[in-house]
Amino acid sequence: MIINTDQVKSVLKSDFTAPQIAEESGLKPRNINNYRQGLADFENMNLKYLAGLQKFYNDHREDTPMEELKITGIRKAVGDFNRWQGAARVYFDPSDMSVWTNVYGGPGEENHYDDPAITQIAQKATNRMDERDDRITMRQIREAVAAALVSKTK
């Protein structure tokens, strides 16, 4: 991965809160705030933080048409999905452009919606230990929503 320090600095100067950045990047909010406030020297930032902030920047850059999609509930859906260490599914409703995460006690559980337009766009299960900690980003949800919208028009 190539690290662009200007892009990393732009994340630190952005309006995203430290908890939002931490939720998606796996970094600690306190350390993000320390870099923002100058309590920690940017020049001494370790590779883990540089890579995490670069990935966050890449996931949130504004240069793709997907970024123009107004999706209701996307931050909450990402947070709920990433915090839950069990089976979880992200659903999309094109009628109001909303997404949400449902969490489950086991991998075989799921919700059935009466509206056929509501679709599942992401999932993780607990029957495999390597899937328990799967994470999702806002960009991945945007891509899944864009794909769902394209498939609905075909």
mmCIF file of C-alpha atoms in Angstrom, residues 58-145:
data_model
loop_
_atom_site.group_PDB
_atom_site.id
_atom_site.type_symbol
_atom_site.label_atom_id
_atom_site.label_comp_id
_atom_site.label_asym_id
_atom_site.label_seq_id
_atom_site.Cartn_x
_atom_site.Cartn_y
_atom_site.Cartn_z
ATOM 1 C CA ASN A 58 -9.691 5.652 0.356
ATOM 2 C CA ASP A 59 -13.035 4.350 1.612
ATOM 3 C CA HIS A 60 -14.425 7.878 1.964
ATOM 4 C CA ARG A 61 -12.936 9.821 -0.912
ATOM 5 C CA GLU A 62 -15.434 11.862 -2.816
ATOM 6 C CA ASP A 63 -14.303 11.132 -6.369
ATOM 7 C CA THR A 64 -16.693 8.317 -7.264
ATOM 8 C CA PRO A 65 -20.361 8.540 -8.282
ATOM 9 C CA MET A 66 -21.261 6.143 -5.443
ATOM 10 C CA GLU A 67 -20.436 8.884 -2.964
ATOM 11 C CA GLU A 68 -23.375 10.871 -4.315
ATOM 12 C CA LEU A 69 -25.862 8.215 -3.187
ATOM 13 C CA LYS A 70 -27.730 9.429 -0.133
ATOM 14 C CA ILE A 71 -28.114 6.301 1.991
ATOM 15 C CA THR A 72 -29.980 6.619 5.273
ATOM 16 C CA GLY A 73 -28.596 4.717 8.266
ATOM 17 C CA ILE A 74 -25.237 3.814 6.726
ATOM 18 C CA ARG A 75 -23.060 4.834 9.702
ATOM 19 C CA LYS A 76 -25.268 3.001 12.187
ATOM 20 C CA ALA A 77 -25.368 -0.096 9.965
ATOM 21 C CA VAL A 78 -21.549 -0.158 9.749
ATOM 22 C CA GLY A 79 -21.178 0.310 13.509
ATOM 23 C CA ASP A 80 -23.740 -2.345 14.413
ATOM 24 C CA PHE A 81 -22.242 -4.849 11.957
ATOM 25 C CA ASN A 82 -18.645 -4.245 13.054
ATOM 26 C CA ARG A 83 -19.354 -4.324 16.808
ATOM 27 C CA TRP A 84 -21.330 -7.581 16.716
ATOM 28 C CA GLN A 85 -19.211 -10.736 17.033
ATOM 29 C CA GLY A 86 -21.880 -13.054 15.771
ATOM 30 C CA ALA A 87 -24.173 -13.550 12.828
ATOM 31 C CA ALA A 88 -25.252 -10.275 11.231
ATOM 32 C CA ARG A 89 -26.866 -9.178 7.974
ATOM 33 C CA VAL A 90 -27.125 -5.774 6.321
ATOM 34 C CA TYR A 91 -30.381 -5.063 4.488
ATOM 35 C CA PHE A 92 -31.234 -2.400 1.900
ATOM 36 C CA ASP A 93 -34.631 -0.853 1.130
ATOM 37 C CA PRO A 94 -34.561 1.019 -2.209
ATOM 38 C CA SER A 95 -37.915 2.732 -1.542
ATOM 39 C CA ASP A 96 -36.309 5.080 1.003
ATOM 40 C CA MET A 97 -32.614 4.363 0.277
ATOM 41 C CA SER A 98 -32.030 3.034 3.799
ATOM 42 C CA VAL A 99 -29.747 0.328 5.161
ATOM 43 C CA TRP A 100 -29.681 -1.356 8.547
ATOM 44 C CA THR A 101 -28.017 -4.262 10.307
ATOM 45 C CA ASN A 102 -29.867 -7.090 12.023
ATOM 46 C CA VAL A 103 -27.890 -9.238 14.452
ATOM 47 C CA TYR A 104 -28.680 -12.847 15.276
ATOM 48 C CA GLY A 105 -27.907 -15.502 17.846
ATOM 49 C CA GLY A 106 -26.891 -18.036 15.201
ATOM 50 C CA PRO A 107 -25.880 -18.340 11.544
ATOM 51 C CA GLY A 108 -29.161 -19.881 10.352
ATOM 52 C CA GLU A 109 -31.373 -17.054 11.572
ATOM 53 C CA GLU A 110 -32.580 -14.304 9.268
ATOM 54 C CA ASN A 111 -35.428 -11.867 8.797
ATOM 55 C CA HIS A 112 -38.024 -12.265 6.065
ATOM 56 C CA TYR A 113 -39.545 -9.036 4.838
ATOM 57 C CA ASP A 114 -42.910 -8.823 3.072
ATOM 58 C CA ASP A 115 -41.506 -6.281 0.629
ATOM 59 C CA PRO A 116 -39.582 -8.156 -2.109
ATOM 60 C CA ALA A 117 -37.578 -5.003 -2.844
ATOM 61 C CA ILE A 118 -35.763 -5.274 0.506
ATOM 62 C CA THR A 119 -32.551 -7.173 -0.128
ATOM 63 C CA GLN A 120 -29.681 -8.487 1.937
ATOM 64 C CA ILE A 121 -26.435 -6.864 0.815
ATOM 65 C CA ALA A 122 -23.916 -8.230 3.354
ATOM 66 C CA GLN A 123 -23.602 -10.902 6.004
ATOM 67 C CA LYS A 124 -21.294 -12.635 8.436
ATOM 68 C CA ALA A 125 -21.908 -15.852 10.323
ATOM 69 C CA THR A 126 -20.737 -17.518 13.513
ATOM 70 C CA ASN A 127 -20.435 -21.067 12.229
ATOM 71 C CA ARG A 128 -16.920 -20.197 11.040
ATOM 72 C CA MET A 129 -14.570 -18.664 13.582
ATOM 73 C CA ASP A 130 -12.769 -16.691 10.867
ATOM 74 C CA GLU A 131 -16.010 -14.845 9.971
ATOM 75 C CA ARG A 132 -16.941 -13.738 13.509
ATOM 76 C CA ASP A 133 -14.841 -10.596 13.351
ATOM 77 C CA ASP A 134 -15.580 -9.707 9.717
ATOM 78 C CA ARG A 135 -15.915 -5.967 9.260
ATOM 79 C CA ILE A 136 -17.564 -3.772 6.668
ATOM 80 C CA THR A 137 -16.939 -0.212 5.534
ATOM 81 C CA MET A 138 -19.271 2.499 4.337
ATOM 82 C CA ARG A 139 -17.674 2.199 0.913
ATOM 83 C CA GLN A 140 -18.496 -1.521 0.745
ATOM 84 C CA ILE A 141 -22.103 -0.781 1.643
ATOM 85 C CA ARG A 142 -22.254 1.959 -1.007
ATOM 86 C CA GLU A 143 -20.888 -0.495 -3.586
ATOM 87 C CA ALA A 144 -23.433 -3.136 -2.578
ATOM 88 C CA VAL A 145 -26.277 -0.593 -2.736
#
